[in-house]
CSV table of C-alpha atoms and ligand atoms in Angstrom, one decimal:
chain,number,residue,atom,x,y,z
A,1,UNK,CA,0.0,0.0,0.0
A,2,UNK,CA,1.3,3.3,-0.8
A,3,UNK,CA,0.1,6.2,1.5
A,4,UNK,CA,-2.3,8.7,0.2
A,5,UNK,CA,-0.8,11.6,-0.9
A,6,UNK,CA,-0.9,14.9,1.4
A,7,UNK,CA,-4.5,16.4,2.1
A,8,UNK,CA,-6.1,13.3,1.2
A,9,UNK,CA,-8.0,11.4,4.1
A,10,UNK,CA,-7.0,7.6,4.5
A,11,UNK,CA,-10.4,6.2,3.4
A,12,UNK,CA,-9.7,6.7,0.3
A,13,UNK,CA,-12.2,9.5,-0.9
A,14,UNK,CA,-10.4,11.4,-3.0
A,15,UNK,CA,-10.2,8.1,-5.2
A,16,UNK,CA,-13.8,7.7,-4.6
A,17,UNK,CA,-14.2,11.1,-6.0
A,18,UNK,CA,-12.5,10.9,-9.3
A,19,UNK,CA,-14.3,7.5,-10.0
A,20,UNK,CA,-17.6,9.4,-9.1
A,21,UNK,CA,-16.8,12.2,-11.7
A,22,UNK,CA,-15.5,9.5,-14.6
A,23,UNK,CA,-18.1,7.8,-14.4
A,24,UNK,CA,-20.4,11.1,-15.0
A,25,UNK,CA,-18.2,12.4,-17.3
A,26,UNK,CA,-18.7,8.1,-19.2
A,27,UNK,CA,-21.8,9.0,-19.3
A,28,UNK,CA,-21.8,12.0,-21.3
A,29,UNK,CA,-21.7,14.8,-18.5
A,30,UNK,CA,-19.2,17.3,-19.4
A,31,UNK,CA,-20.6,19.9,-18.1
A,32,UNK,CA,-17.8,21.7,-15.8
A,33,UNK,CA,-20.3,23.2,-13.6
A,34,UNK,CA,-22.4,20.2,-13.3
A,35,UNK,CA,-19.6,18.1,-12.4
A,36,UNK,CA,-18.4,20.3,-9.9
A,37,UNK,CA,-21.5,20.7,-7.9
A,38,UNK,CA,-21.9,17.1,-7.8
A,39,UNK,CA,-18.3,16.9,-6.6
A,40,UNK,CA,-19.3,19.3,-3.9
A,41,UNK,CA,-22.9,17.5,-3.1
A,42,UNK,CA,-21.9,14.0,-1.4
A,43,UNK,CA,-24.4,11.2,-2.3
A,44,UNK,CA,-23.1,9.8,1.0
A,45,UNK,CA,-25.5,12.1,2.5
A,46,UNK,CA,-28.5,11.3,0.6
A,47,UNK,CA,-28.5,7.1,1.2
A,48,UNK,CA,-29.4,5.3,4.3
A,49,UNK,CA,-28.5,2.1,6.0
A,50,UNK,CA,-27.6,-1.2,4.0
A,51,UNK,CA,-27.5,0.9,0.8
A,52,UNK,CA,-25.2,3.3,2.0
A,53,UNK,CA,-21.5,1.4,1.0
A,54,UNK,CA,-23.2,1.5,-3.1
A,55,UNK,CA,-23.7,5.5,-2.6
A,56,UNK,CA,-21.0,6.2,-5.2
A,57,UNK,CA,-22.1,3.5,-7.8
A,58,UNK,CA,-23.9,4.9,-10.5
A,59,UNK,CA,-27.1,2.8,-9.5
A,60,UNK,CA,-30.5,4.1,-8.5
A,61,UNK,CA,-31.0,2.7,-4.8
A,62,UNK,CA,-34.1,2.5,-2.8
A,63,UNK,CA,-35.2,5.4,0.1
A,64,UNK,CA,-37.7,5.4,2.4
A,65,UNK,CA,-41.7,4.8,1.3
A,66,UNK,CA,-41.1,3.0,-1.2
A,67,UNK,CA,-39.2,5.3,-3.2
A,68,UNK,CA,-35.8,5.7,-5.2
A,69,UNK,CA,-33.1,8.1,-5.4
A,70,UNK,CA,-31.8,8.5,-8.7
A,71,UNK,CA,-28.8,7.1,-10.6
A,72,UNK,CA,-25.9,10.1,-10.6
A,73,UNK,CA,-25.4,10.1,-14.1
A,74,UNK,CA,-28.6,10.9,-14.9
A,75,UNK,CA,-29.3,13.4,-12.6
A,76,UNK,CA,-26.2,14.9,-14.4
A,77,UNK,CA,-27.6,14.6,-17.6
A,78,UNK,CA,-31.3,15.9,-16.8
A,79,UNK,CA,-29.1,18.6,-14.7
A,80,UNK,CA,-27.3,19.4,-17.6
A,81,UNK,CA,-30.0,19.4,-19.9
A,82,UNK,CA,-31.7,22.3,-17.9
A,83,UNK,CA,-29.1,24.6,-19.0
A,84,UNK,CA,-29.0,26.7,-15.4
A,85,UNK,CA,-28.1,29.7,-15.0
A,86,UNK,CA,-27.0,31.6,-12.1
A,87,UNK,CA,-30.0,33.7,-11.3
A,88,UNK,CA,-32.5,31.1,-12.4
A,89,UNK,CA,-35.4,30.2,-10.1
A,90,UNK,CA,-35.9,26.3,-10.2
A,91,UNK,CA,-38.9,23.9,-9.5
A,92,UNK,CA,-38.5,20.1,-8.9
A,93,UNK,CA,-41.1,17.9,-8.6
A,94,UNK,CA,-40.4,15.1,-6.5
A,95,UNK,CA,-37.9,16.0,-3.7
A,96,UNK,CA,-36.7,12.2,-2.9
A,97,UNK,CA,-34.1,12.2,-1.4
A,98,UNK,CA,-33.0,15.6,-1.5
A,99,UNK,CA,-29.7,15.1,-3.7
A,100,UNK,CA,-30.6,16.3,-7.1
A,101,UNK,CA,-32.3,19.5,-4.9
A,102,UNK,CA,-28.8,19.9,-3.4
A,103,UNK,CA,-27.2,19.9,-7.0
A,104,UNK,CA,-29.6,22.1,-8.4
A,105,UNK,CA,-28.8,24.3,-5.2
A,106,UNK,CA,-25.1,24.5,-6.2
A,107,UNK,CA,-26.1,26.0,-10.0
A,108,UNK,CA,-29.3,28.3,-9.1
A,109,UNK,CA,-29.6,31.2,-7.2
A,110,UNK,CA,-33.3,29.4,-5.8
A,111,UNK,CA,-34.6,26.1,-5.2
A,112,UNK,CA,-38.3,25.0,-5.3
A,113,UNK,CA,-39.0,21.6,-4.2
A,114,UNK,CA,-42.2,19.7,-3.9
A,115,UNK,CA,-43.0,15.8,-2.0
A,116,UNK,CA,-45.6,14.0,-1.4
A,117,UNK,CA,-44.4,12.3,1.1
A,118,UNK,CA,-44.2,14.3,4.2
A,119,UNK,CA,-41.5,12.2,5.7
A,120,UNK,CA,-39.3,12.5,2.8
A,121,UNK,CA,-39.9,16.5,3.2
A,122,UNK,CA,-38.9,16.3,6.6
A,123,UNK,CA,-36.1,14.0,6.3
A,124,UNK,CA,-34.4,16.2,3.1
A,125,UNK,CA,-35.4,19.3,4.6
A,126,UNK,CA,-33.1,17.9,8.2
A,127,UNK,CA,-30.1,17.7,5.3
A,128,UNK,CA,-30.4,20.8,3.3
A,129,UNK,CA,-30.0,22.4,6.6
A,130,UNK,CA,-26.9,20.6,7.9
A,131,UNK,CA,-25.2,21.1,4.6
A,132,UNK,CA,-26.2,24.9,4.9
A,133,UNK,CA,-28.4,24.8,1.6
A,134,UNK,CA,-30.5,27.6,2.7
A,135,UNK,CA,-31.4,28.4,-1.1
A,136,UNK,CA,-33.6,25.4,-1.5
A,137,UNK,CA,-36.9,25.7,0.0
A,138,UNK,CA,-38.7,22.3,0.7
A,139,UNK,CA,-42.7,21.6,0.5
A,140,UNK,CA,-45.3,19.1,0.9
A,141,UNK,CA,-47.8,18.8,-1.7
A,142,UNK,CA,-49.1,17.4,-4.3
A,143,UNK,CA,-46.4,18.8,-7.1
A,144,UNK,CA,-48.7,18.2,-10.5
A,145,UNK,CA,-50.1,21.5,-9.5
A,146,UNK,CA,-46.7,23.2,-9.0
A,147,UNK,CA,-46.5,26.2,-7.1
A,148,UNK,CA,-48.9,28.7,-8.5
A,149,UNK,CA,-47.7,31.1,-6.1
A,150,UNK,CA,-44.0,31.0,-6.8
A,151,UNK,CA,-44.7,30.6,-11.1
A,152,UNK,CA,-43.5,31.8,-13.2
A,153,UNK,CA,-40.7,29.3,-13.4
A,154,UNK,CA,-37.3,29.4,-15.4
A,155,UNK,CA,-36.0,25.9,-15.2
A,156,UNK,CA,-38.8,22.9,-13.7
A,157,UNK,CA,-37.6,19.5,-13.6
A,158,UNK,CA,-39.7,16.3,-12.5
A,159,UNK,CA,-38.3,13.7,-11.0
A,160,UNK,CA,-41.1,11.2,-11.7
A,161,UNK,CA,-42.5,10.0,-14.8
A,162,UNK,CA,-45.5,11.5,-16.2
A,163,UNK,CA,-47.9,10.1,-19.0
A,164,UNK,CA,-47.7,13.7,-20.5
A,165,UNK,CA,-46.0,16.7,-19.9
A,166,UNK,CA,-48.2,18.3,-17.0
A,167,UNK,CA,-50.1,21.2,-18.3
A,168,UNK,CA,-50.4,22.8,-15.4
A,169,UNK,CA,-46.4,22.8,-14.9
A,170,UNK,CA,-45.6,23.8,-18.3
A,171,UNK,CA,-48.3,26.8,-17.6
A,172,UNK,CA,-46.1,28.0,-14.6
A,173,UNK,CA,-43.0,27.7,-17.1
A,174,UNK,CA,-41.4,31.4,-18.2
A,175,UNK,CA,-41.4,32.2,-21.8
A,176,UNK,CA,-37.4,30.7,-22.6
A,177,UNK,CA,-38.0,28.8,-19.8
A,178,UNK,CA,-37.0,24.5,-20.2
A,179,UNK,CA,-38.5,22.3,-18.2
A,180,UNK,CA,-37.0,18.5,-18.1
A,181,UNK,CA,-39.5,15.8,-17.7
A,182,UNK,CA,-40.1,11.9,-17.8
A,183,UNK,CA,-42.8,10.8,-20.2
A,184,UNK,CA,-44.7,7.6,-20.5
A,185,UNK,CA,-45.9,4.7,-18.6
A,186,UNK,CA,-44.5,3.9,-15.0
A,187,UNK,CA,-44.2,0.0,-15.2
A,188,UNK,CA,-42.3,0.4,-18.9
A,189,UNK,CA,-38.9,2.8,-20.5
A,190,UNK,CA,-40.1,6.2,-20.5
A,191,UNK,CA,-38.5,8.9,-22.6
A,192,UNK,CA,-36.7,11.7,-20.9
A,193,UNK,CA,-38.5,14.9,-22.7
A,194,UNK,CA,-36.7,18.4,-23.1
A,195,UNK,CA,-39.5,21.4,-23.1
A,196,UNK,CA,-39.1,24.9,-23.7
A,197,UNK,CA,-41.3,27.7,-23.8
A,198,UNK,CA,-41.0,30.1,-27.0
A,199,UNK,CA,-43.2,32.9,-27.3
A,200,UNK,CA,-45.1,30.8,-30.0
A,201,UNK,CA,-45.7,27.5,-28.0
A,202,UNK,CA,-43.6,25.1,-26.9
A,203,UNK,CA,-40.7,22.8,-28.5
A,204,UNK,CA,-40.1,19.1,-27.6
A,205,UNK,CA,-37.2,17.2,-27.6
A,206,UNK,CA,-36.3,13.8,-26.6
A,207,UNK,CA,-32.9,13.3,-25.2
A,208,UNK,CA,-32.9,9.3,-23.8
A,209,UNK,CA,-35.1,6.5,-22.3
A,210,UNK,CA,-35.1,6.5,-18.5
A,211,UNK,CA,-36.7,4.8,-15.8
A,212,UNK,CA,-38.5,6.7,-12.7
A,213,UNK,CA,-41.1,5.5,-10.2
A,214,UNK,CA,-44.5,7.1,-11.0
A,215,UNK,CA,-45.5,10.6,-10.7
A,216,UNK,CA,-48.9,10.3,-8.8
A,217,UNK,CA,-51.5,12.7,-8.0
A,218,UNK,CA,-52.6,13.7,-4.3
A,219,UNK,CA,-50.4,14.0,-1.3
A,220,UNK,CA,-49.4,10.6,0.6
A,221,UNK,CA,-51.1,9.9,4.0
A,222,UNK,CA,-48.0,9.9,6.2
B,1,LIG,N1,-35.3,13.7,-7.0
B,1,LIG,C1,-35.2,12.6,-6.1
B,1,LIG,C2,-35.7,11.3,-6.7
B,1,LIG,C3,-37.1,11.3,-6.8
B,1,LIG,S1,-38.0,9.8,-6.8
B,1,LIG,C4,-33.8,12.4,-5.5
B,1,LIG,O1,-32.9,13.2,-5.9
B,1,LIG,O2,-33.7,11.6,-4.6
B,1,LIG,C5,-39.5,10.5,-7.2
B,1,LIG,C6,-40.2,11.2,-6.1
B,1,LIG,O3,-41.3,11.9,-6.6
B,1,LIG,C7,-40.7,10.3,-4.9
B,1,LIG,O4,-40.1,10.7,-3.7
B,1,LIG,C8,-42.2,10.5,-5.0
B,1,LIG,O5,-42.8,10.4,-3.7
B,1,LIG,C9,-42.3,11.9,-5.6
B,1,LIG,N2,-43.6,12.2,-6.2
B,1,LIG,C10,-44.4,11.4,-7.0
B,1,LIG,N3,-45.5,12.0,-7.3
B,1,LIG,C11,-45.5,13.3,-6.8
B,1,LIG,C12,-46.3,14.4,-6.8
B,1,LIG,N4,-47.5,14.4,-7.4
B,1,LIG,N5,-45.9,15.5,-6.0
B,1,LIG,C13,-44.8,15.5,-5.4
B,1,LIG,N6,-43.9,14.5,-5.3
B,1,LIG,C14,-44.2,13.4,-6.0
């Protein structure tokens, strides 16, 4: 064994780190600001008990209430696909747990996020504060309304799969606002679907299959 090299803890997590980032970067996030706010945002932080050793795998893994927290890469790609910019105010739908909030947090200058599950809120809410992400504000709801209150939007990404684009989210979108969203049926591949607002309507593109638990309509009793 050689010994790490000066600044680097024992454990080994600046090798951790650079696998974390090639794999992103293997998966087609290049991105430089992308990849440094998910080298900033430890996925450590986001996954619990026996799941917890496969944090930096790019693998979705399982949360509480039945739930999953995404695979890195593609919350870099759908990250990257929302095109941020620094004084953008950002929607997710979905707030899992928490991490893809936290990377958004890193890249906007605010941080709408909505759950269903109150104890998922709770739980991500606990995090954002220890981390000191006091841009991200966290709510329970049912997030196929969105946030009339908050809209317009520039960015909105959802985090669960949809069978169409929601209208009532793309109606709280800005004009040359994008919104990023799953599309299609929950037990099958569902198509990752770029939207923008233009003055005249609204463009669609579709940038790769995915796979996300459903989006569903109503709060959770919990
Ligand atoms: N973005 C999350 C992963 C989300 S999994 C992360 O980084 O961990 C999808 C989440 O969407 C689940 O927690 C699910 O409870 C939530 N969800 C599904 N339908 C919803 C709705 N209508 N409103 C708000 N959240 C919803």
């Amino acid at each position: 064994m050689t010994r790490p090299p000066e600044g680097d803890d024992s454990d080994g997590t600046a090798e951790r780190k650079m696998r974390f980032l090639f794999q992103l970067r293997s998966a087609g996030v290049t991105d430089a600001r992308v990849l440094s706010a998910m080298e900033r945002i430890d996925r450590g932080r986001f996954v619990r008990g026996i799941f917890a050793d496969r944090a930096y795998a790019d693998v979705p893994l399982p949360i509480a209430c039945g739930q999953t927290i995404s695979q890195p890469s593609i919350v870099g790609l759908m990250t990257q696909a929302l095109r941020i910019g620094p004084r953008d105010t950002v929607l997710e739908i979905g707030t899992g747990s928490g991490y893809q909030a936290a990377v958004l947090a890193c890249l906007a200058r605010r941080v709408y996020t909505v759950e269903r599950h109150r104890q998922l809120a709770r739980e991500a809410q606990a995090l954002f504060a220890d981390l000191g992400l006091s841009t991200i504000v966290s709510l329970v709801g049912d997030g196929s309304r969105g946030l009339p209150d908050q809209a317009p939007f520039d960015r909105i990404i959802v985090t669960a799969a949809a069978e169409d684009p929601p209208g009532t989210l793309l109606s709280q979108l800005k004009i040359g606002g994008i919104m990023i969203v799953p599309v299609g049926q929950s037990d099958a591949v569902q198509s990752l679907i770029r939207v923008t607002r233009h003055e005249s309507g609204f463009e669609y593109e579709e940038l790769r299959p995915v796979r996300f638990v459903p989006l569903i309509e109503g709060t959770a009793n919990d």
